[in-house]
mmCIF file of C-alpha atoms in Angstrom:
data_model
loop_
_atom_site.group_PDB
_atom_site.id
_atom_site.type_symbol
_atom_site.label_atom_id
_atom_site.label_comp_id
_atom_site.label_asym_id
_atom_site.label_seq_id
_atom_site.Cartn_x
_atom_site.Cartn_y
_atom_site.Cartn_z
ATOM 1 C CA MET A 64 157.510 179.108 85.369
ATOM 2 C CA ARG A 65 158.807 177.991 82.048
ATOM 3 C CA ALA A 66 157.262 175.871 79.726
ATOM 4 C CA HIS A 67 159.623 172.847 80.013
ATOM 5 C CA GLU A 68 158.956 173.088 84.223
ATOM 6 C CA VAL A 69 155.452 172.788 83.613
ATOM 7 C CA MET A 70 155.716 169.651 81.364
ATOM 8 C CA ARG A 71 158.407 168.134 83.875
ATOM 9 C CA GLY A 72 155.970 168.920 86.741
ATOM 10 C CA GLY A 73 152.477 167.511 84.776
ATOM 11 C CA PRO A 74 153.242 164.005 84.235
ATOM 12 C CA ARG A 75 154.370 163.599 87.665
ATOM 13 C CA ARG A 76 151.308 165.375 89.131
ATOM 14 C CA ALA A 77 148.909 162.986 86.692
ATOM 15 C CA ALA A 78 150.979 159.928 88.382
ATOM 16 C CA VAL A 79 150.495 161.129 92.048
ATOM 17 C CA CYS A 80 146.799 161.786 91.153
ATOM 18 C CA LEU A 81 146.226 158.117 89.631
ATOM 19 C CA LEU A 82 148.320 156.316 92.191
ATOM 20 C CA LEU A 83 146.278 158.258 95.286
ATOM 21 C CA GLY A 84 142.964 157.452 93.216
ATOM 22 C CA ALA A 85 143.751 154.257 93.131
ATOM 23 C CA LEU A 86 144.327 153.773 97.170
ATOM 24 C CA CYS A 87 141.815 155.793 98.091
ATOM 25 C CA ALA A 88 138.786 153.991 95.778
ATOM 26 C CA PRO A 89 137.028 151.386 97.608
ATOM 27 C CA ALA A 90 138.197 147.776 97.613
ATOM 28 C CA THR A 91 135.898 145.946 94.864
ATOM 29 C CA VAL A 92 134.483 142.786 95.881
ATOM 30 C CA VAL A 93 134.508 139.715 93.568
ATOM 31 C CA ARG A 94 131.284 137.435 94.202
ATOM 32 C CA ALA A 95 132.243 133.936 94.678
ATOM 33 C CA ALA A 96 130.573 131.224 92.246
ATOM 34 C CA GLU A 97 128.021 129.152 93.512
ATOM 35 C CA LEU A 98 127.119 125.336 92.868
ATOM 36 C CA THR A 99 123.904 125.040 90.861
ATOM 37 C CA SER A 100 123.123 121.521 91.117
ATOM 38 C CA ALA A 101 123.853 118.376 93.000
ATOM 39 C CA PRO A 102 126.703 116.161 91.749
ATOM 40 C CA HIS A 103 127.215 114.224 88.381
ATOM 41 C CA PHE A 104 128.723 110.441 88.214
ATOM 42 C CA LEU A 105 130.070 109.426 85.091
ATOM 43 C CA ALA A 106 131.712 106.114 84.565
ATOM 44 C CA LEU A 107 134.616 106.579 82.165
ATOM 45 C CA GLY A 108 136.295 103.435 81.655
ATOM 46 C CA ASP A 109 139.809 103.563 83.850
ATOM 47 C CA ARG A 110 137.831 106.323 86.114
ATOM 48 C CA THR A 111 134.773 107.912 88.022
ATOM 49 C CA ARG A 112 134.438 111.691 87.266
ATOM 50 C CA VAL A 113 131.989 113.550 89.489
ATOM 51 C CA VAL A 114 131.141 116.584 88.063
ATOM 52 C CA LEU A 115 129.796 119.919 89.697
ATOM 53 C CA PHE A 116 128.403 122.737 87.868
ATOM 54 C CA ALA A 117 128.607 126.240 89.268
ATOM 55 C CA GLY A 118 127.003 129.451 88.346
ATOM 56 C CA ALA A 119 130.219 131.536 87.164
ATOM 57 C CA PRO A 120 133.946 130.430 86.594
ATOM 58 C CA VAL A 121 136.060 128.645 89.235
ATOM 59 C CA GLY A 122 139.629 129.364 89.505
ATOM 60 C CA GLY A 123 140.931 126.034 90.529
ATOM 61 C CA ALA A 124 140.500 122.692 93.139
ATOM 62 C CA ILE A 125 142.915 121.284 95.537
ATOM 63 C CA ALA A 126 142.659 117.265 96.308
ATOM 64 C CA ARG A 127 144.039 115.482 99.251
ATOM 65 C CA ARG A 128 143.281 112.415 101.013
ATOM 66 C CA SER A 129 142.073 112.557 104.710
ATOM 67 C CA ALA A 130 143.407 110.775 107.686
ATOM 68 C CA ASP A 131 140.197 108.073 107.210
ATOM 69 C CA GLY A 132 141.267 107.454 103.788
ATOM 70 C CA GLY A 133 138.865 109.263 102.097
ATOM 71 C CA ILE A 134 139.166 112.305 99.725
ATOM 72 C CA GLU A 135 138.702 115.800 100.437
ATOM 73 C CA VAL A 136 138.518 118.604 97.410
ATOM 74 C CA THR A 137 138.676 122.177 98.228
ATOM 75 C CA VAL A 138 137.491 124.590 95.562
ATOM 76 C CA PRO A 139 138.045 128.380 96.572
ATOM 77 C CA ARG A 140 135.779 130.849 96.191
ATOM 78 C CA LEU A 141 132.945 128.459 95.717
ATOM 79 C CA GLU A 142 129.680 128.727 97.532
ATOM 80 C CA VAL A 143 127.651 125.690 98.800
ATOM 81 C CA PRO A 144 124.071 126.396 98.557
ATOM 82 C CA ASP A 145 122.253 125.326 101.914
ATOM 83 C CA TRP A 146 119.827 123.062 99.614
ATOM 84 C CA LEU A 147 123.066 120.935 98.647
ATOM 85 C CA ALA A 148 125.124 121.089 101.591
ATOM 86 C CA GLY A 149 125.045 118.269 104.223
ATOM 87 C CA ARG A 150 123.447 115.683 102.098
ATOM 88 C CA VAL A 151 125.359 112.428 100.648
ATOM 89 C CA TYR A 152 125.160 111.714 96.926
ATOM 90 C CA ASP A 153 125.706 108.347 95.167
ATOM 91 C CA ASP A 154 126.201 107.060 91.927
ATOM 92 C CA ARG A 155 123.231 104.782 91.508
ATOM 93 C CA GLU A 156 121.248 107.216 89.647
ATOM 94 C CA ALA A 157 123.944 107.496 86.985
ATOM 95 C CA GLY A 158 123.984 103.301 86.833
ATOM 96 C CA GLY A 159 126.660 102.904 89.576
ATOM 97 C CA THR A 160 126.244 100.823 92.549
ATOM 98 C CA GLY A 161 126.370 103.311 95.219
ATOM 99 C CA ALA A 162 130.147 102.515 95.771
ATOM 100 C CA THR A 163 130.824 106.183 95.494
ATOM 101 C CA ARG A 164 129.615 108.899 97.738
ATOM 102 C CA VAL A 165 130.119 112.629 97.823
ATOM 103 C CA SER A 166 129.065 115.012 100.510
ATOM 104 C CA LEU A 167 129.191 118.856 100.030
ATOM 105 C CA ALA A 168 130.056 121.272 102.916
ATOM 106 C CA ALA A 169 130.671 125.174 102.713
ATOM 107 C CA THR A 170 133.389 126.817 104.713
ATOM 108 C CA PRO A 171 133.110 130.072 106.813
ATOM 109 C CA ASP A 172 135.885 131.156 104.314
ATOM 110 C CA GLY A 173 133.923 130.805 101.333
ATOM 111 C CA GLU A 174 135.460 127.791 100.439
ATOM 112 C CA ALA A 175 133.530 124.443 99.211
ATOM 113 C CA ARG A 176 134.535 121.238 100.640
ATOM 114 C CA VAL A 177 133.709 118.064 98.817
ATOM 115 C CA ARG A 178 134.149 114.722 100.550
ATOM 116 C CA ILE A 179 134.423 111.392 98.645
ATOM 117 C CA GLU A 180 134.428 107.836 99.884
ATOM 118 C CA ALA A 181 134.629 105.206 97.508
ATOM 119 C CA ASP A 182 134.373 101.607 97.923
ATOM 120 C CA VAL A 183 136.892 100.711 95.391
ATOM 121 C CA PRO A 184 140.179 101.473 95.492
ATOM 122 C CA VAL A 185 141.460 105.006 93.978
ATOM 123 C CA ARG A 186 144.545 105.356 93.174
ATOM 124 C CA ARG A 187 145.129 108.965 91.904
ATOM 125 C CA VAL A 188 142.869 112.037 92.258
ATOM 126 C CA HIS A 189 142.704 114.726 89.627
ATOM 127 C CA ALA A 190 140.554 117.987 90.288
ATOM 128 C CA PHE A 191 140.461 120.892 87.816
ATOM 129 C CA PRO A 192 138.098 123.460 86.711
ATOM 130 C CA ALA A 193 136.316 123.508 83.235
ATOM 131 C CA SER A 194 134.307 126.241 81.316
ATOM 132 C CA ARG A 195 131.488 126.345 78.989
ATOM 133 C CA PRO A 196 129.580 125.381 81.279
ATOM 134 C CA ALA A 197 131.623 126.351 84.281
ATOM 135 C CA ARG A 198 132.166 123.404 86.487
ATOM 136 C CA VAL A 199 134.958 121.513 88.469
ATOM 137 C CA MET A 200 135.637 117.791 87.351
ATOM 138 C CA ILE A 201 136.973 115.185 89.827
ATOM 139 C CA ASP A 202 138.670 112.228 88.214
ATOM 140 C CA LEU A 203 139.169 109.105 90.493
ATOM 141 C CA LEU A 204 141.565 106.892 88.985
ATOM 142 C CA ALA A 205 141.378 103.496 89.687
ATOM 143 C CA SER A 206 144.791 102.622 88.453
ATOM 144 C CA ASP A 207 148.504 104.497 88.180
ATOM 145 C CA ASP A 208 148.961 104.112 84.625
ATOM 146 C CA SER A 209 145.765 105.873 83.347
ATOM 147 C CA PRO A 210 146.193 108.958 81.762
ATOM 148 C CA LEU A 211 145.371 112.010 83.507
ATOM 149 C CA ALA A 212 142.483 113.912 82.677
ATOM 150 C CA ALA A 213 144.453 116.567 80.975
ATOM 151 C CA ASP A 214 145.613 114.021 78.242
ATOM 152 C CA ALA A 215 141.782 112.778 77.969
ATOM 153 C CA ARG A 216 140.980 116.574 77.049
ATOM 154 C CA ARG A 217 143.677 116.843 74.197
ATOM 155 C CA PRO A 218 142.521 119.740 71.257
ATOM 156 C CA ALA A 219 141.266 118.369 68.323
ATOM 157 C CA THR A 220 144.102 120.020 66.580
ATOM 158 C CA GLU A 221 146.757 117.476 68.145
ATOM 159 C CA ALA A 222 144.401 114.664 67.185
ATOM 160 C CA ARG A 223 144.417 116.200 63.677
ATOM 161 C CA THR A 224 148.012 116.535 63.881
ATOM 162 C CA ARG A 225 148.806 113.018 64.518
ATOM 163 C CA GLU A 226 146.201 111.665 61.850
ATOM 164 C CA ALA A 227 148.264 113.697 59.041
ATOM 165 C CA ALA A 228 151.543 112.316 60.529
ATOM 166 C CA ARG A 229 150.671 108.702 59.881
ATOM 167 C CA PRO A 230 151.287 107.244 56.850
ATOM 168 C CA ALA A 231 147.688 106.679 54.310
ATOM 169 C CA ALA A 232 146.781 103.348 53.385
ATOM 170 C CA THR A 233 147.475 103.357 49.327
ATOM 171 C CA PRO A 234 143.967 103.088 47.458
ATOM 172 C CA ALA A 235 143.440 100.113 45.427
ATOM 173 C CA ALA A 236 144.186 100.971 41.487
ATOM 174 C CA PRO A 237 141.402 102.386 39.752
ATOM 175 C CA ALA A 238 141.512 99.719 37.126
ATOM 176 C CA ALA A 239 141.221 96.819 39.722
ATOM 177 C CA VAL A 240 138.118 98.671 41.457
ATOM 178 C CA ALA A 241 136.402 98.973 38.055
ATOM 179 C CA ALA A 242 137.129 95.239 37.177
ATOM 180 C CA ARG A 243 135.418 94.297 40.411
ATOM 181 C CA GLU A 244 132.442 96.228 39.851
ATOM 182 C CA THR A 245 132.039 94.801 36.243
ATOM 183 C CA ALA A 246 132.485 91.012 37.013
ATOM 184 C CA ALA A 247 129.783 89.081 36.801
ATOM 185 C CA PRO A 248 128.700 86.642 39.575
ATOM 186 C CA THR A 249 129.848 83.375 39.538
ATOM 187 C CA ALA A 250 127.579 80.102 40.306
#
């Protein structure tokens, strides 16, 4: 065998070996995150926010309305521990009136089902994951003209950019400020 023939077969053999190794390797199972506390309720003016803390990052959440008018949020790969499942939580401990109620359930597929019932009208629902700490946030918006939660979470750099674009107020002339400071009070 000549040197150039060995070189041609070498990378091919290596690629085949890597491919076979990957196919024969046992599948890695990624453990699902688990809820770590009861739901938290926040009253934020135009919305009520339900926060569910998890022990690991959460990939997403899907919200939909059920036939009876309630709201169901499905969170894939999020486990609900037995001590949280099946109970009904409301917003009274957060200073609310008990008008928003949440129940948690686990599915056989390893998803968390969050059932929300509200006595006040909910026009839109926005469910999304967040990190640091890992959590799922569910915004219950009272009107259609409320901004989405993503708008409320704009990075601080955007706010600084907007502030820099605004015309600055012109400061008072130094002579005028000095005159005000040295003027004697009138009786």
